[in-house]
C-alpha cells in the first residue's frame, strides 16, 4: 500500500471513534464540531489546495442566494465547470492538487448540486403555497428554510464521508443534527454487522495485490507475455480493485453508523442517498424511540454480495456506489429532456 492509501485508511478508521463521541451531542456541537473535524482533515491532507473547495462553496451559495428558483441548473453548471478547471490545473501550469483534494472536490460537487436542488424545491413549494392561499403541512424531505452561509459551510465540511462518501442530502444532515433521542438509536450492533466482512476483504486485497501487482502492467516485459496471460491478469487486478473499494466504503459506512448518522425507523423505508420515502413522525418520548426499529439504508453505499453475484451488469451497477447512483438518477437523469434518448 502506498503512503496515500495508508493516510486514507487512517482517516476512515479515525472517523469511527469520533462518531461515537458526536452521537449523543447536541445540535450545535454536532454541527460545528463535525465541521471543525472535517475542515481539519481537509487542511491536513489537502493543505493550501483546500482553497478550491472554499471557492466552490462560496460560488454555489452566491448562486442560491441570487436565483433560488433556478439554482439547481446554475449550481450544476458552476460546480462541474470548476471541476473541469480543477482537473486541468496541471495543463494550465498551476500546482497539481493532492489525490485527497480530488476526493474532497468530487464529493463536494455532489453535495452542493443536491443542496441547490433542495433549495429550489423549497422555493417552488413556497410559491405554490402563496398562490393557493393556504399553508400545507410539512412535505417529506423538504427543507425548513434556506441555509445560511455558515450552515452551508458546516454541511460541506462535515467530516462524515468527506473523502469517501457516502453521499447524503442536506435534509439527511439536518435530521442527524435534530435527532430527538440519539441515545435510543443503536450503533454498536449495526456497526459490527456492517463491518465483519471488511477484514476478509482487506486480506484478499493484500494477497491479490501482492501476487498480481498493478505495477507489473506498466513494465515492457508484461507486453511480451502471450495475449491469454495478459487477459487473465485483468481478473485478479480488477478483483483487488473491488476489494479495496469494499473496505473503504464499509469503513465509511461504519463511521456514519457510529455517529447515528442516517438512522431512520424501518417504517420510513429509506433509500440509499435519498433518505425516507414514507412520512414517519418522530418519537415523542425516549421509551417510544427505544421501541422503534432503525436501519441505515440511507448511507448504504455498497452491497458486496449483489455486486459480485449479480446476473446482469445493470444489477451490478445498481448495488455499486449506491448513493451516487441515486444522485445521478435524481439530479441528472430526471432533469434531462424526456425527448433526448442520449441525455437520458
Short mmCIF file of C-alpha atoms in Angstrom, two decimals:
data_model
loop_
_atom_site.label_atom_id
_atom_site.label_comp_id
_atom_site.label_asym_id
_atom_site.label_seq_id
_atom_site.Cartn_x
_atom_site.Cartn_y
_atom_site.Cartn_z
CA UNK A 1 0.00 0.00 0.00
CA UNK A 2 1.17 3.50 -0.85
CA UNK A 3 1.56 6.25 1.80
CA UNK A 4 -1.56 7.93 0.41
CA UNK A 5 -3.57 4.72 0.87
CA UNK A 6 -2.39 4.39 4.47
CA UNK A 7 -3.38 8.01 5.18
CA UNK A 8 -6.74 7.39 3.52
CA UNK A 9 -7.32 4.31 5.67
CA UNK A 10 -6.34 6.14 8.86
CA UNK A 11 -8.84 8.93 8.11
CA UNK A 12 -11.59 6.34 7.69
CA UNK A 13 -10.70 4.47 10.88
CA UNK A 14 -10.41 7.67 12.95
CA UNK A 15 -13.93 8.63 11.89
CA UNK A 16 -15.40 5.65 13.76
CA UNK A 17 -14.43 6.62 17.36
CA UNK A 18 -15.12 10.27 16.53
CA UNK A 19 -18.64 9.24 15.52
CA UNK A 20 -19.32 7.71 18.92
CA UNK A 21 -18.22 10.99 20.55
CA UNK A 22 -20.64 13.06 18.43
CA UNK A 23 -23.59 10.68 18.56
CA UNK A 24 -25.20 11.97 21.78
CA UNK A 25 -24.05 15.59 21.40
CA UNK A 26 -26.43 18.49 20.95
CA UNK A 27 -27.22 20.05 17.55
CA UNK A 28 -24.74 22.90 17.98
CA UNK A 29 -21.81 20.68 18.95
CA UNK A 30 -22.67 18.24 16.17
CA UNK A 31 -22.83 20.96 13.55
CA UNK A 32 -19.71 22.92 14.41
CA UNK A 33 -17.70 20.07 15.90
CA UNK A 34 -18.21 17.84 12.87
CA UNK A 35 -17.37 20.77 10.57
CA UNK A 36 -14.21 21.56 12.55
CA UNK A 37 -13.05 17.94 12.33
CA UNK A 38 -13.81 17.81 8.61
CA UNK A 39 -12.05 21.10 7.93
CA UNK A 40 -9.07 19.94 9.97
CA UNK A 41 -8.82 16.70 7.98
CA UNK A 42 -9.13 18.66 4.75
CA UNK A 43 -6.36 21.09 5.72
CA UNK A 44 -4.15 18.23 6.90
CA UNK A 45 -4.49 16.21 3.68
CA UNK A 46 -5.00 18.98 1.11
CA UNK A 47 -3.03 21.90 2.52
CA UNK A 48 -3.41 25.13 0.52
CA UNK A 49 -5.47 23.27 -2.10
CA UNK A 50 -8.36 23.49 0.37
CA UNK A 51 -8.96 26.87 -1.32
CA UNK A 52 -10.57 25.01 -4.27
CA UNK A 53 -13.34 23.63 -2.08
CA UNK A 54 -13.91 27.02 -0.45
CA UNK A 55 -14.26 28.76 -3.84
CA UNK A 56 -16.74 26.10 -4.99
CA UNK A 57 -18.84 26.51 -1.85
CA UNK A 58 -18.91 30.31 -1.99
CA UNK A 59 -19.83 30.28 -5.67
CA UNK A 60 -22.69 27.85 -5.13
CA UNK A 61 -24.01 29.79 -2.14
CA UNK A 62 -23.98 33.01 -4.16
CA UNK A 63 -26.00 31.35 -6.93
CA UNK A 64 -28.51 30.02 -4.41
CA UNK A 65 -29.00 33.47 -2.93
CA UNK A 66 -29.25 35.17 -6.32
CA UNK A 67 -31.53 32.73 -8.17
CA UNK A 68 -33.26 30.32 -5.77
CA UNK A 69 -35.92 29.41 -8.34
CA UNK A 70 -33.37 28.08 -10.85
CA UNK A 71 -30.29 27.43 -8.74
CA UNK A 72 -30.17 23.68 -9.49
CA UNK A 73 -29.13 24.12 -13.13
CA UNK A 74 -26.84 27.03 -12.24
CA UNK A 75 -25.13 25.09 -9.46
CA UNK A 76 -24.75 22.08 -11.74
CA UNK A 77 -23.08 24.22 -14.41
CA UNK A 78 -20.87 26.05 -11.88
CA UNK A 79 -19.62 23.04 -9.93
CA UNK A 80 -18.89 20.93 -13.00
CA UNK A 81 -17.22 23.85 -14.76
CA UNK A 82 -14.97 24.35 -11.75
CA UNK A 83 -14.35 20.61 -11.61
CA UNK A 84 -13.20 20.76 -15.24
CA UNK A 85 -10.88 23.65 -14.37
CA UNK A 86 -9.68 21.73 -11.31
CA UNK A 87 -8.78 18.70 -13.45
CA UNK A 88 -6.91 20.90 -15.95
CA UNK A 89 -4.68 22.67 -13.41
CA UNK A 90 -1.55 20.79 -14.47
CA UNK A 91 -2.22 21.62 -18.13
CA UNK A 92 -2.50 25.29 -17.21
CA UNK A 93 0.83 25.25 -15.41
CA UNK A 94 -0.75 25.58 -11.95
CA UNK A 95 0.15 23.45 -8.89
CA UNK A 96 -1.32 19.95 -9.11
CA UNK A 97 -3.65 19.16 -6.17
CA UNK A 98 -3.16 16.12 -3.96
CA UNK A 99 -5.28 12.99 -4.52
CA UNK A 100 -7.13 13.84 -1.31
CA UNK A 101 -8.13 17.21 -2.76
CA UNK A 102 -9.59 15.41 -5.75
CA UNK A 103 -11.70 13.18 -3.47
CA UNK A 104 -12.95 16.15 -1.44
CA UNK A 105 -13.81 18.09 -4.59
CA UNK A 106 -15.78 15.21 -6.11
CA UNK A 107 -17.91 14.63 -3.01
CA UNK A 108 -18.39 18.38 -2.55
CA UNK A 109 -19.70 18.69 -6.11
CA UNK A 110 -22.38 16.09 -5.39
CA UNK A 111 -23.39 17.74 -2.12
CA UNK A 112 -23.63 21.27 -3.49
CA UNK A 113 -25.71 20.28 -6.52
CA UNK A 114 -28.03 18.39 -4.18
CA UNK A 115 -28.26 21.38 -1.81
CA UNK A 116 -29.16 23.72 -4.67
CA UNK A 117 -31.86 21.32 -5.83
CA UNK A 118 -33.33 21.10 -2.31
CA UNK A 119 -33.39 24.90 -2.03
CA UNK A 120 -35.10 25.17 -5.41
CA UNK A 121 -37.74 22.63 -4.32
CA UNK A 122 -38.36 24.66 -1.17
CA UNK A 123 -38.69 27.90 -3.15
CA UNK A 124 -41.15 26.35 -5.62
CA UNK A 125 -43.19 24.83 -2.78
CA UNK A 126 -43.40 28.21 -1.06
CA UNK A 127 -44.56 29.86 -4.28
CA UNK A 128 -47.30 27.25 -4.71
CA UNK A 129 -48.49 27.83 -1.15
CA UNK A 130 -48.68 31.57 -1.72
CA UNK A 131 -50.56 31.07 -4.98
CA UNK A 132 -53.06 28.67 -3.43
CA UNK A 133 -53.66 30.93 -0.44
CA UNK A 134 -53.24 28.33 2.29
CA UNK A 135 -50.39 26.63 4.06
CA UNK A 136 -49.79 22.92 3.72
CA UNK A 137 -48.21 20.59 6.22
CA UNK A 138 -44.51 19.78 6.07
CA UNK A 139 -43.68 17.84 2.90
CA UNK A 140 -41.49 14.76 3.01
CA UNK A 141 -37.82 15.70 2.62
CA UNK A 142 -38.45 19.44 2.25
CA UNK A 143 -36.04 21.84 3.93
CA UNK A 144 -37.42 24.10 6.69
CA UNK A 145 -35.51 27.13 5.41
CA UNK A 146 -32.73 28.20 3.04
CA UNK A 147 -29.40 27.52 4.78
CA UNK A 148 -27.14 30.42 5.61
CA UNK A 149 -23.53 30.67 4.51
CA UNK A 150 -22.25 29.23 7.79
CA UNK A 151 -24.76 26.39 7.64
CA UNK A 152 -23.69 25.67 4.06
CA UNK A 153 -20.06 25.59 5.14
CA UNK A 154 -20.81 23.26 8.06
CA UNK A 155 -22.65 20.85 5.75
CA UNK A 156 -19.90 20.98 3.14
CA UNK A 157 -17.06 20.34 5.59
CA UNK A 158 -18.84 17.82 7.82
CA UNK A 159 -16.31 15.07 8.41
CA UNK A 160 -18.84 12.33 7.63
CA UNK A 161 -17.98 10.97 4.19
CA UNK A 162 -15.85 14.00 3.34
CA UNK A 163 -13.42 11.97 1.19
CA UNK A 164 -15.08 8.64 0.55
CA UNK A 165 -18.78 9.17 0.80
CA UNK A 166 -21.43 8.02 1.20
CA UNK A 167 -23.21 10.98 -0.36
CA UNK A 168 -26.01 12.41 1.78
CA UNK A 169 -28.51 15.21 1.30
CA UNK A 170 -28.69 18.36 3.41
CA UNK A 171 -32.04 17.08 4.71
CA UNK A 172 -30.32 13.91 5.99
CA UNK A 173 -27.68 16.09 7.63
CA UNK A 174 -30.36 18.18 9.35
CA UNK A 175 -32.15 15.06 10.58
CA UNK A 176 -28.91 13.92 12.19
CA UNK A 177 -28.44 17.27 13.92
CA UNK A 178 -32.02 17.26 15.20
CA UNK A 179 -32.37 13.63 16.28
CA UNK A 180 -34.80 13.84 19.24
CA UNK A 181 -33.36 10.90 21.23
CA UNK A 182 -29.97 9.96 19.76
CA UNK A 183 -29.18 7.70 22.70
CA UNK A 184 -32.01 5.38 21.65
CA UNK A 185 -30.57 4.93 18.16
CA UNK A 186 -28.50 1.72 18.01
CA UNK A 187 -24.93 1.99 16.74
CA UNK A 188 -22.67 -0.77 18.02
CA UNK A 189 -24.58 -3.81 16.79
CA UNK A 190 -25.38 -2.35 13.34
CA UNK A 191 -21.72 -1.32 13.05
CA UNK A 192 -20.49 -4.84 13.83
CA UNK A 193 -22.97 -6.35 11.37
CA UNK A 194 -21.78 -3.97 8.67
CA UNK A 195 -18.05 -4.27 9.47
CA UNK A 196 -17.50 -8.01 9.78
CA UNK A 197 -16.58 -8.65 6.09
CA UNK A 198 -14.06 -5.79 5.96
CA UNK A 199 -11.07 -7.71 7.47
CA UNK A 200 -11.64 -10.55 4.99
CA UNK A 201 -11.83 -8.13 2.05
CA UNK A 202 -8.69 -6.38 3.30
CA UNK A 203 -6.79 -9.66 3.49
CA UNK A 204 -7.93 -10.63 -0.01
CA UNK A 205 -6.83 -7.22 -1.29
CA UNK A 206 -3.35 -7.55 0.20
CA UNK A 207 -2.97 -11.11 -1.08
CA UNK A 208 -4.17 -10.42 -4.63
CA UNK A 209 -2.20 -7.16 -4.98
CA UNK A 210 0.94 -8.97 -3.76
CA UNK A 211 0.59 -11.88 -6.17
CA UNK A 212 -0.62 -9.76 -9.08
CA UNK A 213 0.77 -6.23 -8.58
CA UNK A 214 -0.71 -3.50 -10.70
CA UNK A 215 2.75 -2.05 -11.34
CA UNK A 216 3.57 -5.09 -13.49
CA UNK A 217 1.30 -3.91 -16.31
CA UNK A 218 3.41 -0.76 -16.65
CA UNK A 219 6.56 -2.75 -17.44
CA UNK A 220 7.62 -3.60 -21.00
CA UNK A 221 8.14 -7.23 -20.03
CA UNK A 222 4.42 -7.60 -19.36
CA UNK A 223 3.57 -6.97 -23.02
CA UNK A 224 5.98 -9.66 -24.12
CA UNK A 225 3.75 -12.27 -22.49
CA UNK A 226 1.14 -14.19 -24.52
CA UNK A 227 -2.23 -12.48 -25.01
CA UNK A 228 -4.21 -15.07 -22.94
CA UNK A 229 -1.89 -14.42 -19.97
CA UNK A 230 -2.41 -10.67 -20.24
CA UNK A 231 -6.17 -11.09 -20.47
CA UNK A 232 -6.18 -13.37 -17.42
CA UNK A 233 -4.12 -10.82 -15.48
CA UNK A 234 -7.02 -8.38 -15.68
CA UNK A 235 -9.16 -10.63 -13.47
CA UNK A 236 -7.04 -10.54 -10.26
CA UNK A 237 -6.20 -6.84 -10.83
CA UNK A 238 -9.88 -5.94 -11.01
CA UNK A 239 -10.55 -8.23 -8.04
CA UNK A 240 -8.03 -6.27 -5.95
CA UNK A 241 -9.65 -3.04 -7.15
CA UNK A 242 -13.05 -4.19 -5.87
CA UNK A 243 -11.70 -5.42 -2.54
CA UNK A 244 -10.05 -2.05 -1.90
CA UNK A 245 -13.29 -0.19 -2.57
CA UNK A 246 -15.27 -2.62 -0.44
CA UNK A 247 -13.00 -1.98 2.56
CA UNK A 248 -13.09 1.80 2.07
CA UNK A 249 -16.86 2.04 1.68
CA UNK A 250 -17.61 -0.34 4.56
CA UNK A 251 -15.30 1.69 6.82
CA UNK A 252 -17.02 4.91 5.69
CA UNK A 253 -20.45 3.43 6.43
CA UNK A 254 -19.22 2.35 9.86
CA UNK A 255 -18.16 5.93 10.58
CA UNK A 256 -21.72 7.05 9.82
CA UNK A 257 -23.27 4.29 11.93
CA UNK A 258 -21.04 5.11 14.90
CA UNK A 259 -22.44 8.67 14.88
CA UNK A 260 -26.03 7.53 14.33
CA UNK A 261 -25.86 9.36 11.01
CA UNK A 262 -28.53 8.33 8.50
CA UNK A 263 -30.52 6.28 11.01
CA UNK A 264 -34.27 6.20 10.31
CA UNK A 265 -37.10 3.97 11.50
CA UNK A 266 -37.59 0.93 9.30
CA UNK A 267 -41.17 2.10 8.70
CA UNK A 268 -39.80 5.13 6.79
CA UNK A 269 -38.43 2.78 4.09
CA UNK A 270 -35.32 4.86 3.49
CA UNK A 271 -33.41 4.61 0.22
CA UNK A 272 -29.66 4.86 -0.26
CA UNK A 273 -28.80 8.52 -0.78
CA UNK A 274 -32.37 9.81 -0.76
CA UNK A 275 -33.49 9.00 2.77
CA UNK A 276 -37.07 8.23 3.89
CA UNK A 277 -39.73 7.56 1.27
CA UNK A 278 -42.62 7.49 3.76
CA UNK A 279 -43.61 10.06 6.38
CA UNK A 280 -42.68 8.83 9.85
CA UNK A 281 -43.37 11.19 12.78
CA UNK A 282 -40.53 11.49 15.30
CA UNK A 283 -40.99 9.67 18.63
CA UNK A 284 -42.37 11.78 21.45
CA UNK A 285 -40.56 10.02 24.30
CA UNK A 286 -37.39 8.07 24.97
CA UNK A 287 -39.38 4.87 25.52
CA UNK A 288 -41.07 5.16 22.13
CA UNK A 289 -37.76 5.96 20.46
CA UNK A 290 -36.13 2.90 22.03
CA UNK A 291 -39.02 0.69 20.89
CA UNK A 292 -38.55 1.63 17.22
CA UNK A 293 -36.52 -0.49 14.83
CA UNK A 294 -33.92 1.51 12.89
CA UNK A 295 -31.87 0.94 9.77
CA UNK A 296 -29.03 2.73 8.00
CA UNK A 297 -30.14 2.24 4.41
CA UNK A 298 -29.78 5.97 3.72
CA UNK A 299 -25.99 5.77 3.96
CA UNK A 300 -25.55 2.29 2.45
CA UNK A 301 -23.09 2.66 -0.40
CA UNK A 302 -22.31 -0.92 -1.39
CA UNK A 303 -24.00 -4.30 -1.44
CA UNK A 304 -20.97 -6.55 -1.88
CA UNK A 305 -22.84 -9.80 -2.41
CA UNK A 306 -25.24 -8.47 -5.04
CA UNK A 307 -22.43 -6.63 -6.81
CA UNK A 308 -20.29 -9.76 -7.17
CA UNK A 309 -23.04 -12.30 -7.82
CA UNK A 310 -25.47 -10.32 -9.95
CA UNK A 311 -26.74 -11.77 -13.23
CA UNK A 312 -26.82 -8.57 -15.29
CA UNK A 313 -24.47 -5.59 -15.50
CA UNK A 314 -27.37 -3.24 -14.74
CA UNK A 315 -27.98 -5.00 -11.41
CA UNK A 316 -24.32 -4.80 -10.54
CA UNK A 317 -24.28 -1.05 -11.18
CA UNK A 318 -27.36 -0.60 -9.00
CA UNK A 319 -25.59 -2.02 -5.95
CA UNK A 320 -22.21 -0.33 -6.57
CA UNK A 321 -21.73 3.17 -5.14
CA UNK A 322 -25.45 3.23 -4.38
CA UNK A 323 -25.75 6.76 -3.01
CA UNK A 324 -24.11 8.22 -6.13
CA UNK A 325 -26.38 6.08 -8.30
CA UNK A 326 -29.34 7.74 -6.54
CA UNK A 327 -27.77 11.17 -7.07
CA UNK A 328 -27.37 10.53 -10.79
CA UNK A 329 -30.96 9.34 -11.12
CA UNK A 330 -32.39 12.23 -9.10
CA UNK A 331 -30.38 15.20 -10.31
CA UNK A 332 -29.19 14.21 -13.79
CA UNK A 333 -31.42 11.62 -15.45
CA UNK A 334 -34.71 13.11 -14.25
CA UNK A 335 -33.58 16.61 -15.27
CA UNK A 336 -32.64 15.58 -18.80
CA UNK A 337 -35.13 16.40 -21.59
CA UNK A 338 -37.51 13.48 -21.99
CA UNK A 339 -37.19 13.62 -25.77
CA UNK A 340 -33.43 13.19 -25.64
CA UNK A 341 -32.56 9.50 -25.52
CA UNK A 342 -28.83 10.25 -25.44
CA UNK A 343 -29.09 12.51 -22.37
CA UNK A 344 -31.41 10.10 -20.57
#
